[in-house]
Coordinates of C-alpha atoms and ligand atoms in Angstrom, one line a residue:
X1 CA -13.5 -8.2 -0.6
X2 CA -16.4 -5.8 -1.1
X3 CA -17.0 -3.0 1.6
X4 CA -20.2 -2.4 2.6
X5 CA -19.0 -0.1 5.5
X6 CA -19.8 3.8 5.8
X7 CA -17.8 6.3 4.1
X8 CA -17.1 7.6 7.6
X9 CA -16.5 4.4 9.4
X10 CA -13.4 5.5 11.8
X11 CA -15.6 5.5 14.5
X12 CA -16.4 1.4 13.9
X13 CA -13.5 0.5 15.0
X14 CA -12.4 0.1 18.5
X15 CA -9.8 2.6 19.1
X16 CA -8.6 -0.1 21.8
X17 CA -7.7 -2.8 18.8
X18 CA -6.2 -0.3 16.3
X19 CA -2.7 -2.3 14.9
X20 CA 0.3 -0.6 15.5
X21 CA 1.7 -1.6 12.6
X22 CA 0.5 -2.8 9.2
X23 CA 2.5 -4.0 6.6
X24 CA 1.2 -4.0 2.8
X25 CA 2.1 -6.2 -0.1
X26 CA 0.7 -4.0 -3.0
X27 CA 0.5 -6.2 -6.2
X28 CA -1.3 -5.8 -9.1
X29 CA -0.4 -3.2 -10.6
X30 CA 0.4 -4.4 -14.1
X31 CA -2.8 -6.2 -14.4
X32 CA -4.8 -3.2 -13.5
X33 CA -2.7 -2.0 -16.8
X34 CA -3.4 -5.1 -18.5
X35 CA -6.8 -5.2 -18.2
X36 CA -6.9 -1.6 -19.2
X37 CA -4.7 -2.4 -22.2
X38 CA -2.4 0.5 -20.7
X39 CA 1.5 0.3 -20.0
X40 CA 2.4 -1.1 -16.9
X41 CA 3.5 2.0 -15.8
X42 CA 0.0 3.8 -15.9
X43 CA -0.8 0.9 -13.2
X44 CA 2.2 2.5 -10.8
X45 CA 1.2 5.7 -11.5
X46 CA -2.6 4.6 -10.3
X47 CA -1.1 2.8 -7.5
X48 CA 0.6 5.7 -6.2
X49 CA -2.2 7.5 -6.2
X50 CA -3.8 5.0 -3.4
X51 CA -0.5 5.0 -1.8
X52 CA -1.4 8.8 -1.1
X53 CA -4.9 7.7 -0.1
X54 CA -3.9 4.9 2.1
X55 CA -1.6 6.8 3.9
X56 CA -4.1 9.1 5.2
X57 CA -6.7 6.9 6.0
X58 CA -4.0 4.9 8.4
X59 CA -3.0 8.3 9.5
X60 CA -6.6 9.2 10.6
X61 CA -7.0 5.4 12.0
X62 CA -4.4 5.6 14.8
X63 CA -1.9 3.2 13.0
X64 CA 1.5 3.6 14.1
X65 CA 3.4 2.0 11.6
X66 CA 2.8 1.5 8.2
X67 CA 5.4 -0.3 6.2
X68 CA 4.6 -0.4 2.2
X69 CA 6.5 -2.8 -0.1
X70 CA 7.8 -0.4 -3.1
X71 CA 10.5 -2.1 -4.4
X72 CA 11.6 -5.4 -3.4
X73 CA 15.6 -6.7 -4.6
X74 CA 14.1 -8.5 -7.0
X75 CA 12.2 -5.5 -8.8
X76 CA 15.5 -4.4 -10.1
X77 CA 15.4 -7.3 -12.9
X78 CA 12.5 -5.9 -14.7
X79 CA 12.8 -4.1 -17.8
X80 CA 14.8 -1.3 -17.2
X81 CA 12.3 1.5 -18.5
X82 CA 9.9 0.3 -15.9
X83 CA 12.4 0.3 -13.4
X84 CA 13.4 4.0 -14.4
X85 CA 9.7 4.5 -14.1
X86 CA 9.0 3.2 -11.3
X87 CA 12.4 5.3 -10.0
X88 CA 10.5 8.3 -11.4
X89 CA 7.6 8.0 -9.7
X90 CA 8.9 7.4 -6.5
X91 CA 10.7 10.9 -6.9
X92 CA 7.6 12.6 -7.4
X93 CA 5.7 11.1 -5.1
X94 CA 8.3 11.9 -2.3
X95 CA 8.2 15.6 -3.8
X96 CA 4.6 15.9 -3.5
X97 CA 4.1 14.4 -0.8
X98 CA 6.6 16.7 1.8
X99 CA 3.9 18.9 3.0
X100 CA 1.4 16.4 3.7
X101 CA 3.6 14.5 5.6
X102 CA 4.9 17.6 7.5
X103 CA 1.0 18.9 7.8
X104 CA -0.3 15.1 9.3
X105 CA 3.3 14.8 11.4
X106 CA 4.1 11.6 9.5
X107 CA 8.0 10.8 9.8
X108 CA 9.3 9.2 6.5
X109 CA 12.0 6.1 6.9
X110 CA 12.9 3.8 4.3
X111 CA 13.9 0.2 5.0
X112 CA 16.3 -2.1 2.2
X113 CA 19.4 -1.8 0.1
X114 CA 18.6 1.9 -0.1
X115 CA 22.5 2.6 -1.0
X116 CA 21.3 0.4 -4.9
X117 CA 19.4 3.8 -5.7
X118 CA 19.6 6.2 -7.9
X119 CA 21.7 8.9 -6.6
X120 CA 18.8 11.4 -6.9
X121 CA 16.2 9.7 -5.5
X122 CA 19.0 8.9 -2.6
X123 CA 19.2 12.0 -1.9
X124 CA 15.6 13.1 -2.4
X125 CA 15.2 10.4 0.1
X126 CA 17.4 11.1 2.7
X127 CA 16.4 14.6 2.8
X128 CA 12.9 14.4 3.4
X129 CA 14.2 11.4 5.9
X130 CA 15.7 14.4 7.4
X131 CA 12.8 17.0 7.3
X132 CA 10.3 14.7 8.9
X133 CA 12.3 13.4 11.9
X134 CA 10.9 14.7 14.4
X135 CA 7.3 14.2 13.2
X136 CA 5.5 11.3 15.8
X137 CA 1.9 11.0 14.5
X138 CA 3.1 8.1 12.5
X139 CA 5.9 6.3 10.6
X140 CA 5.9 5.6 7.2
X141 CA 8.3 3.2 6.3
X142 CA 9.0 2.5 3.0
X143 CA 10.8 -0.9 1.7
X144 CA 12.8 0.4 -1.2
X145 CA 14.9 -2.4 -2.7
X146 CA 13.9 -4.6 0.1
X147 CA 14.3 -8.3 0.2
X148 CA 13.9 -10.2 3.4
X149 CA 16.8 -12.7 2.8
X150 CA 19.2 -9.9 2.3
X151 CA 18.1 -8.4 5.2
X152 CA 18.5 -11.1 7.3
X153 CA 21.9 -11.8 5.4
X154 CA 22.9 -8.6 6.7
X155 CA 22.0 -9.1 10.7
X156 CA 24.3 -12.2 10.5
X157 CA 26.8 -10.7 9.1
X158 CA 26.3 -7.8 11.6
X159 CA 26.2 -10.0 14.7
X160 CA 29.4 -11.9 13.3
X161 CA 31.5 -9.4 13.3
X162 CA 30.7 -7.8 16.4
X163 CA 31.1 -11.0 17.9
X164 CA 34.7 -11.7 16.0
X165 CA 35.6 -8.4 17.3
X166 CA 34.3 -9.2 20.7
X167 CA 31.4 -6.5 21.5
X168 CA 28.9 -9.5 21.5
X169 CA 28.9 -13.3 23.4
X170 CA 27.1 -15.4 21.4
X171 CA 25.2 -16.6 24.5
X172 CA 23.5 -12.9 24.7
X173 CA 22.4 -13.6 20.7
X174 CA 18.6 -13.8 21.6
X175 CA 15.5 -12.8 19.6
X176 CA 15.4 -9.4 20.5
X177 CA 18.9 -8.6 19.7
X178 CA 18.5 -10.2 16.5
X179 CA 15.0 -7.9 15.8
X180 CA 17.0 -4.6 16.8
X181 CA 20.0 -5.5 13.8
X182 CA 17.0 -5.6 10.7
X183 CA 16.3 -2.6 9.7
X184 CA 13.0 -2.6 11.3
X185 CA 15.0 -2.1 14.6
X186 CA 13.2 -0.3 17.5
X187 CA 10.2 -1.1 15.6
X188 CA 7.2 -3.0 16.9
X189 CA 6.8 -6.0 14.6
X190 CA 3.7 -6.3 12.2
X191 CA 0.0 -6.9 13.4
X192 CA -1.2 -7.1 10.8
X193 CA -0.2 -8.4 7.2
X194 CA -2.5 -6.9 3.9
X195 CA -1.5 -8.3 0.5
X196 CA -3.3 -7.5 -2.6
X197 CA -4.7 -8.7 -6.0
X198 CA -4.6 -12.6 -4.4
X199 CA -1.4 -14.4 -4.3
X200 CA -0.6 -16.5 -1.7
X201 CA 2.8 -15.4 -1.3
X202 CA 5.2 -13.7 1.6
X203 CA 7.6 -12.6 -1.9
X204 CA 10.5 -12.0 0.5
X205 CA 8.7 -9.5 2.7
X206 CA 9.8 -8.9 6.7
X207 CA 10.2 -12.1 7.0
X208 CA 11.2 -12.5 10.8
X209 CA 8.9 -9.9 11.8
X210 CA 5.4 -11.3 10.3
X211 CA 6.1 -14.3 12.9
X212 CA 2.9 -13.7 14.4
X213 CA 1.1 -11.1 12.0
X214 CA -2.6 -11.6 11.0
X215 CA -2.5 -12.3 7.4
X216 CA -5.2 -10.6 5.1
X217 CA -5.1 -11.6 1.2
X218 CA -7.5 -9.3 -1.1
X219 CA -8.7 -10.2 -4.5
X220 CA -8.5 -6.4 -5.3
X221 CA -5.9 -4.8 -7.7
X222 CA -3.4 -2.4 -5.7
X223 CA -4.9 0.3 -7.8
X224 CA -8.6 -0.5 -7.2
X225 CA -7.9 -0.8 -3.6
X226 CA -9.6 1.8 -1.3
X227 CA -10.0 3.4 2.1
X228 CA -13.0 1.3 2.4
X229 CA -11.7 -2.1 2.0
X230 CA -8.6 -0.9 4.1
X231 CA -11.5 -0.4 6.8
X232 CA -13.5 -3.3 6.7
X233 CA -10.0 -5.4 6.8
X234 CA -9.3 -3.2 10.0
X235 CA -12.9 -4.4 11.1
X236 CA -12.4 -7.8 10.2
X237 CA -9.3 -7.8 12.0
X238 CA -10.4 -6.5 15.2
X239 CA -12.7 -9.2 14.9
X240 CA -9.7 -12.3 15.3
X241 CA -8.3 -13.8 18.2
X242 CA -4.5 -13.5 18.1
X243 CA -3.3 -15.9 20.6
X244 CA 0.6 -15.6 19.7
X245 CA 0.8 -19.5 20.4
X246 CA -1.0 -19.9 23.4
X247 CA -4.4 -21.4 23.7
Ligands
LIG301 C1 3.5 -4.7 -7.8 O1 2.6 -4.7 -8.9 C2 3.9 -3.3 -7.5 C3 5.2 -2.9 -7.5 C4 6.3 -3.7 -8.0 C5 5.5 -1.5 -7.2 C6 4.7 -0.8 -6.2 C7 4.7 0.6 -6.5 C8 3.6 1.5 -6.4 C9 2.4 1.1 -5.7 C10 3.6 2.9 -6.9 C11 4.7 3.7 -6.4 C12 4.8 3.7 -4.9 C13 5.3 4.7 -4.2 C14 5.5 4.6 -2.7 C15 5.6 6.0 -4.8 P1 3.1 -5.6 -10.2 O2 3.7 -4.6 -11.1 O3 4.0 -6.7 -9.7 O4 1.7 -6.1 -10.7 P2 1.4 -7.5 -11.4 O5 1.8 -8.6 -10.5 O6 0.0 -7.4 -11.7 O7 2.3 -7.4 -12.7

């Protein structure tokens, strides 16, 4: 999708249909590499640099939420020097990143099987988890060896054994109890769905919240993506009728 929007297009949008939440699927980044004749990992390294980008623009946009798909449960079977990579990266990118986050008030979470990291970016984790708590101005939540299966896996097993143990009757098991035992809990669900470089694929991502999220598939490489497309999605967006079933 080309942009032919403003650089300082904020104002375009109506501050009245600004998502709460957007989730992105960033994919592409080995073929940005590929096509470069780079190392996969160069691509990460690019794609973490519009990670830093897209945060701010969502930041300066009003969005709430934004969820970012890092590292999905399946990640962990690639080669296990891109996987150390991408473990790398992720380390310096939440090292860099404290004082912007604490400057623009953005509160870090992470969502997934967050106990299958590494020890130090655990901890590197949960402490700036810690540092930005109280911040409001948005959440960034990041899916760090996230599937949506597992995740779901999880809630049952949750609900189970409070049931077994008596704190829940199944007749109270209704959608909202089961949205408040995924990780996204408290959350508002996803308005709006962006996945990059083209597939048609959900790859395991939130899969009970994006029940009603307006799905937008780019052509563009994660790494090539921009503030500019992110806007003219946001326009394009606006621009939809979300009728949530009805007519
Ligand atoms: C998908 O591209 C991308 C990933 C598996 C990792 C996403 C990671 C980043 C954007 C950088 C680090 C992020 C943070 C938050 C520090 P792919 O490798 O599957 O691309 P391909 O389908 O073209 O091979």
């Amino acid at each position: 999708m080309n942009s032919n929007t403003s650089p300082d297009n904020y104002a375009e949008l109506d501050p009245a249909k600004i998502p709460a939440h957007v989730a992105i699927i960033m994919d592409g980044n080995g073929r940005w590499a590929k096509k470069r004749l780079a190392n996969r990992v160069r691509g990460h390294e690019q794609g973490m640099e519009v990670v830093r980008k897209i945060v701010r623009a969502c930041r300066k946009t009003g969005i709430s939420i934004l969820t970012l798909y890092a590292f999905s449960t399946e990640n962990w079977q690639r080669p296990k020097p891109e996987v150390t990579a991408l473990m790398a990266l992720l380390k310096r990118f939440l090292k860099t990143e404290l004082n912007e986050m604490m400057d623009n008030n953005i509160r870090l979470n992470a969502i997934g099987q967050t106990e299958r990291l590494p020890e130090g970016v655990r901890e590197l984790l949960h402490k700036t988890m810690g540092m930005t708590e109280k911040n409001d101005g948005m959440l960034l939540n990041l899916a760090l060896s996230y599937g949506g299966r597992a995740e779901l896996t999880r809630m049952v097993r949750d609900i189970a054994v409070k049931v077994k143990t008596g704190t829940i009757d199944p007749d109270s098991i209704t959608p909202e109890l089961i949205s408040d035992h995924l990780y996204t809990g408290g959350m508002a669900d996803p308005d709006l769905l962006i996945r990059t470089s083209g597939e048609m694929r959900i790859s395991n991502f939130l899969l009970w919240q994006i029940a009603y999220a307006e799905i937008f598939i780019t052509k563009t490489l994660w790494p090539d993506f921009n503030r500019d497309e992110l806007m003219s999605i946001l326009k394009e967006y606006q621009d939809r009728e979300r009728r949530f079933g009805k007519v």
